[in-house]
Short mmCIF file of C-alpha atoms and ligand atoms in Angstrom, two decimals:
data_model
loop_
_atom_site.label_atom_id
_atom_site.label_comp_id
_atom_site.label_asym_id
_atom_site.label_seq_id
_atom_site.Cartn_x
_atom_site.Cartn_y
_atom_site.Cartn_z
CA MET A 1 -17.21 -10.09 174.32
CA LYS A 2 -17.57 -6.34 174.32
CA LEU A 3 -19.47 -4.73 171.48
CA PHE A 4 -20.14 -1.09 170.75
CA ASN A 5 -23.90 -0.76 170.83
CA SER A 6 -25.31 2.13 168.78
CA LEU A 7 -28.42 2.11 171.00
CA THR A 8 -26.38 3.28 173.99
CA ASN A 9 -23.28 4.63 172.21
CA LYS A 10 -21.18 2.56 174.58
CA LYS A 11 -19.05 -0.53 174.48
CA GLU A 12 -21.07 -3.10 176.38
CA ASP A 13 -20.62 -6.68 177.47
CA PHE A 14 -22.56 -8.78 175.03
CA THR A 15 -25.12 -11.03 176.70
CA PRO A 16 -27.29 -13.15 174.42
CA ILE A 17 -31.00 -13.45 175.07
CA GLN A 18 -30.71 -17.21 175.12
CA ALA A 19 -27.60 -18.54 176.86
CA GLY A 20 -25.29 -20.24 174.37
CA SER A 21 -26.81 -18.95 171.17
CA VAL A 22 -27.02 -15.68 169.29
CA SER A 23 -29.32 -14.30 166.61
CA ILE A 24 -27.99 -11.77 164.10
CA TYR A 25 -29.78 -9.89 161.33
CA SER A 26 -27.90 -7.97 158.65
CA CYS A 27 -29.42 -5.60 156.14
CA GLY A 28 -28.51 -7.06 152.78
CA PRO A 29 -28.16 -5.60 149.31
CA THR A 30 -30.68 -4.26 146.85
CA VAL A 31 -30.15 -6.55 143.89
CA TYR A 32 -30.45 -4.22 140.88
CA ASP A 33 -26.77 -4.16 139.94
CA LYS A 34 -23.39 -5.40 141.14
CA ILE A 35 -22.63 -4.25 144.66
CA HIS A 36 -19.47 -2.22 145.30
CA ILE A 37 -16.70 -3.08 147.73
CA GLY A 38 -17.96 -0.45 150.20
CA ASN A 39 -21.08 -2.59 150.58
CA LEU A 40 -18.84 -5.59 151.02
CA ARG A 41 -17.20 -3.94 154.01
CA ALA A 42 -20.59 -4.10 155.75
CA PHE A 43 -21.02 -7.80 154.98
CA ILE A 44 -17.44 -8.65 155.92
CA THR A 45 -18.00 -6.89 159.26
CA ALA A 46 -21.13 -8.93 159.92
CA ASP A 47 -19.29 -12.11 158.96
CA LEU A 48 -16.40 -11.22 161.26
CA LEU A 49 -18.90 -10.69 164.07
CA GLN A 50 -20.63 -14.02 163.59
CA ARG A 51 -17.36 -15.92 163.18
CA SER A 52 -15.98 -14.29 166.34
CA LEU A 53 -19.04 -15.21 168.36
CA ARG A 54 -18.81 -18.80 167.14
CA ILE A 55 -15.07 -19.38 167.34
CA VAL A 56 -13.96 -17.16 170.22
CA GLU A 57 -17.11 -17.15 172.35
CA LYS A 58 -18.19 -20.64 171.29
CA LEU A 59 -21.81 -19.59 170.80
CA SER A 60 -24.09 -21.17 168.27
CA VAL A 61 -25.05 -18.50 165.74
CA ARG A 62 -28.12 -17.95 163.65
CA TRP A 63 -27.28 -15.31 161.02
CA VAL A 64 -29.96 -13.98 158.69
CA MET A 65 -29.53 -11.52 155.85
CA ASN A 66 -32.22 -10.08 153.60
CA ILE A 67 -32.20 -9.47 149.90
CA THR A 68 -34.14 -6.41 148.82
CA ASP A 69 -35.67 -7.64 145.61
CA ILE A 70 -38.32 -4.95 145.20
CA ASP A 71 -37.74 -1.19 145.51
CA ASP A 72 -37.40 2.06 143.54
CA LYS A 73 -33.90 1.34 142.22
CA ILE A 74 -35.03 -2.04 140.93
CA ILE A 75 -38.09 -0.56 139.25
CA ALA A 76 -35.96 2.12 137.62
CA ARG A 77 -33.83 -0.59 135.98
CA LEU A 78 -36.71 -2.62 134.53
CA GLU A 79 -37.41 -0.27 131.64
CA ARG A 80 -33.74 -0.08 130.74
CA ASP A 81 -32.78 -3.76 131.04
CA TYR A 82 -36.06 -5.46 130.14
CA PRO A 83 -38.04 -3.16 127.85
CA GLY A 84 -41.42 -4.59 126.88
CA VAL A 85 -41.28 -7.42 129.43
CA GLU A 86 -44.16 -7.74 131.87
CA PRO A 87 -43.08 -5.85 135.04
CA GLU A 88 -43.17 -8.75 137.51
CA ALA A 89 -41.39 -11.12 135.12
CA ALA A 90 -38.76 -8.44 134.45
CA ARG A 91 -38.31 -7.83 138.18
CA ALA A 92 -37.85 -11.54 138.85
CA LYS A 93 -35.25 -11.84 136.07
CA LEU A 94 -33.26 -8.78 137.12
CA THR A 95 -33.16 -9.63 140.81
CA THR A 96 -32.39 -13.32 140.28
CA GLN A 97 -29.46 -12.33 138.09
CA TYR A 98 -27.96 -9.89 140.62
CA GLN A 99 -28.73 -12.03 143.64
CA GLU A 100 -26.58 -14.71 142.00
CA VAL A 101 -23.75 -12.20 141.47
CA PHE A 102 -24.09 -11.04 145.07
CA LEU A 103 -23.88 -14.57 146.46
CA GLN A 104 -20.75 -15.17 144.41
CA ASP A 105 -19.20 -11.91 145.62
CA ILE A 106 -19.75 -12.65 149.29
CA SER A 107 -18.41 -16.14 148.88
CA ARG A 108 -15.28 -14.74 147.18
CA VAL A 109 -14.60 -12.57 150.24
CA GLY A 110 -14.79 -15.55 152.55
CA ILE A 111 -18.44 -15.54 153.61
CA LYS A 112 -19.64 -19.13 153.68
CA GLN A 113 -23.14 -19.56 152.39
CA SER A 114 -23.75 -22.28 154.95
CA ASP A 115 -23.24 -19.65 157.69
CA VAL A 116 -25.94 -17.26 156.55
CA GLN A 117 -29.62 -17.69 155.84
CA ILE A 118 -30.75 -15.46 152.97
CA VAL A 119 -34.35 -14.24 152.98
CA SER A 120 -36.08 -12.44 150.12
CA ALA A 121 -38.45 -9.51 150.57
CA VAL A 122 -40.83 -10.68 147.87
CA ASP A 123 -41.08 -14.06 149.57
CA SER A 124 -42.01 -12.32 152.85
CA MET A 125 -44.97 -10.35 151.53
CA VAL A 126 -47.50 -11.90 153.95
CA ALA A 127 -45.38 -11.09 157.02
CA MET A 128 -44.96 -7.49 155.87
CA GLN A 129 -48.65 -7.02 155.22
CA GLN A 130 -49.46 -8.46 158.64
CA MET A 131 -47.09 -6.04 160.32
CA ILE A 132 -48.60 -3.11 158.41
CA GLU A 133 -52.11 -4.25 159.31
CA ASN A 134 -51.10 -4.50 162.94
CA LEU A 135 -49.78 -0.91 162.90
CA TYR A 136 -52.96 0.23 161.20
CA ARG A 137 -55.15 -1.47 163.82
CA GLN A 138 -53.17 0.30 166.54
CA GLY A 139 -53.88 3.61 164.84
CA ILE A 140 -50.22 4.27 164.08
CA ALA A 141 -50.48 3.70 160.33
CA TYR A 142 -52.89 5.46 157.98
CA ILE A 143 -53.97 5.11 154.36
CA SER A 144 -53.46 7.97 151.96
CA GLU A 145 -54.03 7.88 148.20
CA GLY A 146 -53.58 4.13 147.98
CA SER A 147 -50.40 4.07 150.07
CA VAL A 148 -49.99 3.33 153.76
CA TYR A 149 -47.84 5.56 155.96
CA PHE A 150 -46.36 5.30 159.41
CA SER A 151 -47.23 8.30 161.54
CA VAL A 152 -44.31 9.32 163.70
CA GLU A 153 -46.52 11.68 165.65
CA ARG A 154 -49.08 8.98 166.52
CA TYR A 155 -46.28 6.61 167.42
CA ARG A 156 -44.74 9.13 169.79
CA ALA A 157 -48.15 9.74 171.31
CA THR A 158 -48.09 6.13 172.53
CA GLY A 159 -45.07 7.06 174.66
CA GLN A 160 -42.42 5.61 172.35
CA VAL A 161 -39.15 7.33 171.53
CA TYR A 162 -38.44 8.07 167.88
CA GLY A 163 -34.70 8.71 167.81
CA GLN A 164 -33.15 5.75 169.62
CA LEU A 165 -30.14 5.54 167.33
CA VAL A 166 -29.62 9.17 166.49
CA ASN A 167 -30.26 12.35 168.38
CA LEU A 168 -32.60 13.96 166.04
CA ASP A 169 -34.63 16.94 165.52
CA TYR A 170 -36.65 14.51 163.49
CA GLU A 171 -38.77 16.98 161.60
CA ALA A 172 -35.71 18.82 160.36
CA GLU A 173 -33.85 15.66 159.47
CA ALA A 174 -36.68 13.75 157.91
CA ARG A 175 -36.22 13.17 154.22
CA VAL A 176 -38.60 15.30 152.26
CA THR A 177 -39.86 13.22 149.39
CA ASP A 178 -42.09 13.81 146.42
CA ASP A 179 -45.03 12.12 148.13
CA GLN A 180 -44.80 14.81 150.80
CA ASP A 181 -48.33 16.17 150.48
CA GLN A 182 -49.85 12.72 150.88
CA LYS A 183 -48.42 12.48 154.39
CA GLU A 184 -49.80 13.81 157.67
CA GLY A 185 -46.36 14.66 159.03
CA VAL A 186 -43.04 15.45 157.43
CA ALA A 187 -41.28 12.58 159.21
CA ASP A 188 -43.87 9.96 158.22
CA PHE A 189 -42.65 7.22 155.95
CA ALA A 190 -44.23 4.75 153.56
CA LEU A 191 -45.06 1.26 154.75
CA TRP A 192 -46.79 0.39 151.49
CA LYS A 193 -46.53 2.26 148.21
CA ALA A 194 -49.43 2.45 145.75
CA GLN A 195 -48.74 0.94 142.36
CA LYS A 196 -47.80 3.36 139.58
CA PRO A 197 -48.42 2.41 135.93
CA GLY A 198 -45.99 -0.22 134.67
CA GLU A 199 -44.80 -1.21 138.15
CA PRO A 200 -44.93 -4.72 139.59
CA ALA A 201 -47.51 -4.90 142.36
CA TRP A 202 -48.99 -7.23 144.96
CA GLN A 203 -52.57 -7.34 146.20
CA PHE A 204 -53.19 -5.97 149.67
CA VAL A 205 -56.60 -5.51 151.27
CA LEU A 206 -56.47 -3.33 154.35
CA ASP A 207 -59.60 -2.49 156.26
CA GLY A 208 -61.71 -3.23 153.18
CA ASN A 209 -59.51 -1.10 150.89
CA GLU A 210 -57.89 -2.66 147.87
CA LEU A 211 -54.32 -1.38 147.80
CA PRO A 212 -52.31 -2.91 144.97
CA GLY A 213 -48.71 -1.90 145.49
CA ARG A 214 -45.43 -2.88 147.09
CA PRO A 215 -43.78 -2.65 150.49
CA GLY A 216 -41.64 0.25 151.63
CA TRP A 217 -37.98 -0.57 152.23
CA HIS A 218 -38.04 -0.26 156.02
CA ILE A 219 -40.93 -2.64 156.63
CA GLU A 220 -39.05 -5.37 154.78
CA CYS A 221 -36.35 -5.57 157.40
CA SER A 222 -38.67 -5.33 160.43
CA ALA A 223 -40.87 -8.12 159.11
CA MET A 224 -38.07 -10.37 157.89
CA SER A 225 -35.86 -10.05 160.96
CA VAL A 226 -38.72 -10.69 163.38
CA GLY A 227 -40.11 -13.42 161.15
CA ALA A 228 -36.83 -15.29 161.09
CA LEU A 229 -35.42 -14.57 164.55
CA GLY A 230 -38.29 -13.51 166.82
CA GLN A 231 -38.54 -10.27 168.75
CA PRO A 232 -36.33 -9.02 170.15
CA PHE A 233 -33.33 -10.71 168.64
CA ASP A 234 -29.73 -10.18 169.67
CA ILE A 235 -27.78 -8.14 167.12
CA HIS A 236 -28.70 -6.03 164.11
CA THR A 237 -25.91 -4.96 161.75
CA GLY A 238 -25.42 -2.53 158.87
CA GLY A 239 -23.38 0.47 157.81
CA VAL A 240 -23.61 3.74 159.77
CA ASP A 241 -25.66 5.29 156.98
CA LEU A 242 -28.48 2.89 157.83
CA LYS A 243 -28.92 4.22 161.41
CA PHE A 244 -31.29 6.85 160.18
CA PRO A 245 -33.84 6.63 158.77
CA HIS A 246 -33.69 2.89 158.00
CA HIS A 247 -32.93 1.33 161.38
CA GLU A 248 -34.78 3.98 163.34
CA ASN A 249 -37.86 3.17 161.27
CA GLU A 250 -37.32 -0.57 161.62
CA ILE A 251 -37.36 -0.10 165.40
CA ALA A 252 -40.49 2.06 165.30
CA GLN A 253 -42.37 -0.39 163.08
CA ALA A 254 -41.52 -3.19 165.48
CA GLY A 255 -43.02 -1.19 168.35
CA GLY A 256 -39.88 0.11 170.01
CA THR A 257 -37.70 -2.92 170.70
CA LEU A 258 -36.30 -4.83 167.77
CA ALA A 259 -32.78 -5.94 168.68
CA ASN A 260 -30.77 -5.57 171.86
CA TYR A 261 -27.59 -4.47 170.07
CA PHE A 262 -27.06 -2.49 166.89
CA VAL A 263 -23.57 -2.83 165.43
CA HIS A 264 -22.70 -0.35 162.68
CA ASN A 265 -19.62 -0.32 160.49
CA GLU A 266 -17.99 2.86 159.22
CA PHE A 267 -17.44 3.71 155.58
CA LEU A 268 -14.98 2.55 153.04
CA ASN A 269 -13.79 5.76 151.41
CA VAL A 270 -12.00 6.78 148.27
CA ASN A 271 -9.91 9.95 148.70
CA ALA A 272 -11.66 10.54 152.03
CA GLU A 273 -15.14 10.37 150.45
CA LYS A 274 -17.66 7.61 151.03
CA MET A 275 -17.56 5.05 148.24
CA SER A 276 -20.96 5.14 146.61
CA LYS A 277 -22.76 4.58 143.37
CA SER A 278 -24.06 8.13 143.34
CA LEU A 279 -20.57 9.69 143.59
CA ASN A 280 -19.39 7.27 140.92
CA ASN A 281 -16.21 6.62 142.90
CA PHE A 282 -16.82 2.93 143.40
CA PHE A 283 -15.00 -0.29 142.66
CA THR A 284 -16.45 -3.76 142.43
CA LEU A 285 -14.80 -6.97 143.45
CA ASP A 286 -13.77 -7.54 139.84
CA ASP A 287 -11.38 -4.60 140.21
CA VAL A 288 -9.52 -6.39 142.99
CA ALA A 289 -6.86 -8.99 142.14
CA ASP A 290 -7.48 -11.13 145.23
CA PRO A 291 -10.84 -10.75 147.01
CA LEU A 292 -9.36 -12.07 150.25
CA ALA A 293 -6.72 -9.32 150.11
CA PHE A 294 -9.67 -6.92 150.21
CA ARG A 295 -11.02 -8.77 153.22
CA LEU A 296 -7.63 -8.44 154.93
CA LEU A 297 -7.58 -4.73 154.07
CA CYS A 298 -10.92 -4.38 155.86
CA LEU A 299 -9.63 -6.27 158.88
CA GLN A 300 -6.56 -4.04 159.07
CA ALA A 301 -8.88 -1.21 160.10
CA HIS A 302 -11.24 -1.32 163.06
CA TYR A 303 -14.78 -1.68 161.77
CA ARG A 304 -15.78 1.57 163.49
CA SER A 305 -13.04 3.59 161.76
CA GLN A 306 -13.34 4.97 158.29
CA MET A 307 -10.84 3.42 155.92
CA ASP A 308 -9.45 4.41 152.58
CA PHE A 309 -9.30 2.25 149.50
CA SER A 310 -6.47 2.92 147.07
CA ASP A 311 -4.17 1.00 144.73
CA GLU A 312 -1.43 1.25 147.36
CA SER A 313 -3.56 0.06 150.28
CA ILE A 314 -4.93 -2.99 148.44
CA GLN A 315 -1.48 -3.82 147.06
CA ALA A 316 0.04 -3.66 150.54
CA ALA A 317 -2.73 -5.90 151.92
CA HIS A 318 -2.17 -8.34 149.09
CA ASN A 319 1.58 -8.51 149.78
CA ARG A 320 0.92 -9.04 153.45
CA LEU A 321 -1.53 -11.83 152.68
CA LEU A 322 0.95 -13.58 150.40
CA GLY A 323 3.68 -13.22 153.05
CA LEU A 324 1.50 -14.73 155.75
CA ARG A 325 0.43 -17.62 153.56
CA ALA A 326 4.06 -18.32 152.65
CA ALA A 327 5.06 -18.40 156.33
CA VAL A 328 2.33 -20.91 157.07
CA ARG A 329 3.22 -23.01 154.06
CA LYS A 330 6.90 -23.11 155.01
CA ASN A 331 5.93 -24.37 158.44
CA GLN A 332 3.63 -27.00 156.94
CA TYR A 333 6.31 -28.27 154.54
CA ALA A 334 8.75 -28.47 157.41
CA GLN A 335 6.32 -30.69 159.29
CA GLU A 336 5.61 -32.81 156.22
CA SER A 337 9.25 -33.34 155.43
CA GLY A 338 10.06 -34.39 158.98
CA VAL A 339 12.17 -31.38 159.99
CA THR A 340 12.08 -31.28 163.78
CA LEU A 341 10.34 -28.12 164.93
CA GLN A 342 10.81 -26.89 168.45
CA LEU A 343 7.67 -26.29 170.51
CA LYS A 344 7.41 -22.71 171.81
CA ALA A 345 4.57 -23.34 174.22
CA ASP A 346 4.69 -19.86 175.75
CA ALA A 347 4.50 -18.14 172.38
CA ASN A 348 1.59 -20.37 171.32
CA LYS A 349 -0.29 -19.64 174.50
CA ALA A 350 0.41 -15.91 174.39
CA PHE A 351 -0.81 -15.70 170.80
CA ALA A 352 -4.06 -17.58 171.45
CA HIS A 353 -4.70 -15.33 174.44
CA ASN A 354 -3.81 -12.01 172.80
CA PHE A 355 -5.68 -12.77 169.61
CA ALA A 356 -8.86 -13.77 171.46
CA GLU A 357 -8.66 -10.78 173.80
CA ALA A 358 -8.31 -8.37 170.88
CA ILE A 359 -11.37 -9.87 169.18
CA ARG A 360 -13.31 -9.81 172.44
CA ASP A 361 -12.65 -6.09 172.67
CA ASP A 362 -15.26 -4.95 170.15
CA LEU A 363 -13.68 -6.95 167.31
CA ASN A 364 -10.34 -5.16 167.45
CA THR A 365 -8.88 -6.78 164.34
CA PRO A 366 -5.91 -4.37 163.98
CA LEU A 367 -4.78 -5.51 167.42
CA ALA A 368 -5.48 -9.17 166.61
CA LEU A 369 -3.42 -8.85 163.42
CA ALA A 370 -0.61 -7.22 165.41
CA ALA A 371 -0.65 -10.23 167.76
CA LEU A 372 -0.44 -12.47 164.72
CA ALA A 373 2.53 -10.53 163.30
CA GLU A 374 4.32 -10.77 166.63
CA TYR A 375 3.68 -14.50 166.79
CA GLU A 376 4.85 -14.97 163.22
CA LYS A 377 8.13 -13.21 164.02
CA GLU A 378 8.71 -15.32 167.08
CA ALA A 379 7.38 -18.74 166.20
CA SER A 380 6.79 -19.23 162.47
CA MET A 381 9.28 -22.09 162.45
CA SER A 382 8.13 -23.78 165.60
CA ALA A 383 5.71 -26.61 166.27
CA GLY A 384 2.01 -25.76 166.32
CA PHE A 385 2.33 -22.53 164.33
CA ALA A 386 0.27 -23.68 161.34
CA GLU A 387 -2.42 -25.12 163.65
CA GLN A 388 -2.69 -21.91 165.64
CA ILE A 389 -2.94 -19.85 162.49
CA ALA A 390 -5.63 -22.20 161.20
CA TRP A 391 -7.62 -21.50 164.37
CA ALA A 392 -7.18 -17.71 164.03
CA ASP A 393 -8.17 -17.93 160.39
CA GLN A 394 -11.54 -19.37 161.36
CA VAL A 395 -12.17 -15.85 162.68
CA LEU A 396 -10.28 -13.88 160.01
CA GLY A 397 -11.42 -15.93 157.03
CA ILE A 398 -8.56 -14.94 154.71
CA GLY A 399 -7.43 -18.37 153.57
CA LEU A 400 -4.15 -18.47 155.48
CA VAL A 401 -3.83 -22.22 155.51
CA ASN A 402 -3.93 -24.08 152.26
CA GLU A 403 -3.47 -27.68 151.33
CA VAL A 404 0.15 -28.81 151.09
CA ILE A 405 0.69 -29.92 147.52
CA PRO A 406 3.17 -32.82 147.52
CA PHE A 407 6.21 -32.57 145.27
CA SER A 408 5.91 -34.34 141.92
CA SER A 409 8.28 -37.18 141.15
CA GLU A 410 10.27 -34.84 138.92
CA GLU A 411 10.52 -32.27 141.72
CA GLN A 412 11.46 -35.00 144.18
CA ALA A 413 14.24 -36.13 141.86
CA LEU A 414 15.67 -32.59 141.69
CA ILE A 415 15.52 -32.30 145.47
CA ALA A 416 17.30 -35.64 145.91
CA GLU A 417 19.91 -34.60 143.38
CA ARG A 418 20.53 -31.36 145.23
CA ASN A 419 20.76 -33.08 148.60
CA ALA A 420 23.33 -35.49 147.13
CA ALA A 421 25.38 -32.61 145.67
CA ARG A 422 25.40 -30.87 149.06
CA ALA A 423 26.47 -34.08 150.80
CA GLN A 424 29.49 -34.08 148.51
CA SER A 425 30.07 -30.35 149.06
CA ASP A 426 29.39 -29.75 145.38
CA PHE A 427 27.92 -26.32 145.96
CA ALA A 428 28.10 -25.22 142.36
CA THR A 429 25.69 -28.00 141.39
CA SER A 430 23.47 -27.55 144.44
CA ASP A 431 23.17 -23.79 143.77
CA LYS A 432 22.28 -24.46 140.16
CA ILE A 433 19.53 -26.89 141.15
CA ARG A 434 18.27 -24.43 143.78
CA ASP A 435 17.90 -21.75 141.12
CA GLY A 436 16.02 -24.24 138.96
CA LEU A 437 13.69 -25.07 141.84
CA ARG A 438 13.01 -21.39 142.46
CA VAL A 439 11.94 -20.99 138.88
CA ARG A 440 9.40 -23.73 139.68
CA ASN A 441 8.27 -21.69 142.69
CA ILE A 442 9.93 -23.97 145.22
CA ASP A 443 12.14 -22.27 147.78
CA VAL A 444 14.97 -23.78 149.79
CA GLU A 445 16.43 -23.16 153.19
CA ASP A 446 19.54 -25.03 154.19
CA LEU A 447 19.41 -25.98 157.83
CA SER A 448 22.15 -27.69 159.78
CA GLY A 449 22.26 -31.24 158.47
CA SER A 450 19.25 -31.01 156.15
CA SER A 451 17.44 -28.70 153.74
CA LEU A 452 13.86 -27.56 153.79
CA TYR A 453 11.96 -27.27 150.52
CA TRP A 454 8.57 -25.61 150.23
CA ARG A 455 6.28 -24.08 147.67
CA MET A 456 6.36 -20.30 147.75
P1 LIG B 1 -27.33 -0.52 150.50
O1 LIG B 1 -27.53 -1.50 149.37
O2 LIG B 1 -27.06 0.89 150.06
O3 LIG B 1 -28.42 -0.62 151.54
O4 LIG B 1 -25.97 -0.97 151.21
C1 LIG B 1 -25.74 -2.26 151.72
C2 LIG B 1 -24.85 -2.16 152.93
O5 LIG B 1 -23.60 -1.52 152.58
C3 LIG B 1 -25.43 -1.31 154.04
O6 LIG B 1 -25.14 -1.92 155.29
C4 LIG B 1 -24.71 0.02 153.90
O7 LIG B 1 -24.66 0.71 155.12
C5 LIG B 1 -23.33 -0.46 153.49
N1 LIG B 1 -22.51 0.55 152.79
C6 LIG B 1 -22.86 1.28 151.71
N2 LIG B 1 -21.82 2.06 151.32
C7 LIG B 1 -20.78 1.79 152.14
C8 LIG B 1 -19.43 2.23 152.23
N3 LIG B 1 -18.91 3.11 151.37
N4 LIG B 1 -18.65 1.73 153.21
C9 LIG B 1 -19.15 0.82 154.09
N5 LIG B 1 -20.41 0.34 154.06
C10 LIG B 1 -21.22 0.82 153.09
ZN1 LIG B 2 -32.53 -3.29 156.56
#
């Protein structure tokens, strides 16, 4: 499989560290509120990647995602949502609530919880503190006013490159924050933040100094990814906005090599602007009629292209999804009812090949979906179609193949009645029954010698 690696800005052949298996880490959500569907694009991309490696490349996959359950945005919510509650208890309540919502959201867009291991930042406190201590012992981290900072200058002095993911004039690009004067250098970032009044805090003794506080955001991901997958691991994922400073800092904290490949998805936009909480132009999954239609919408764009979300685009994806499901269902009912389907071996083979090749080419889902459309046109009423689609759907994850619901005895009676009317060339009656069946969502196609009935 070829993947575009943000470390080299090139499409590269993917080679796992350990033959036959692959380790993936994805930056997860901060659980202070419902996530928006722009965030979901990032998780759907990661899921597509892991499914593709499993199904197309037949690798065994270990996929880990973190939950950020302590940070500034969470703290800001505590006062509002849990006034008067002890800070740590309030934090636990808030984050448990939104972690639950998050897990439901990802499962609604086709991410199976059995495929991904979720790790919590708060549960990884020891690993984070050890990593910070290690950086401090190397002289790269320093203590200032109860917080611990990573010194970019000292890190670079060890010969490491700061700027592996972005070409940066790092001093100019570094985010200037309100704790600016506590830092040695403008690009330095917090590894550990001193407790402010009313904030939840954890004990941390570093070099004899008592530093009650909480971890910085970046250290969470370095510690959790390495803790779960070892160092280096294979693939790190996230949206393009995480390249800098988040992933750059994750790499630096890990000493220069964290993951061999970084895969970044582009933005989901609204009217050509990034969907985000701060612009207040966001939608949540509750605004979408069918979550899997949203997943299909994502797959209709390449993950490295920006895509637009609108009423029209989600409606079109929904219609397409319903059309595809109906084609599969019709084929399944034909098989169930004993209609002889011709085998189009060449079309089956061509589809399997074209679909897999498209996915192997840096997860080119628009091309894979084009191969599927072509195959549907050519072979939707031939033998093996539903099985092939079921295989492709293990990669796509959009619920294309559903259980065939047998006809009830009442429905069977209507079907038998219609078949009898047709046998006697009583087309007035057979048309009337057909219309009645359609009202019950059962469609009919009259073939030579028999009729096919299926649920629409
Ligand atoms: P955050 O909680 O902001 O760290 O976001 C979680 C994930 O969603 C990260 O991988 C972000 O890069 C990604 N993300 C945020 N906004 C968008 C967007 N509009 N389109 C695609 N991905 C996004
Ligand atoms: Zn992260």
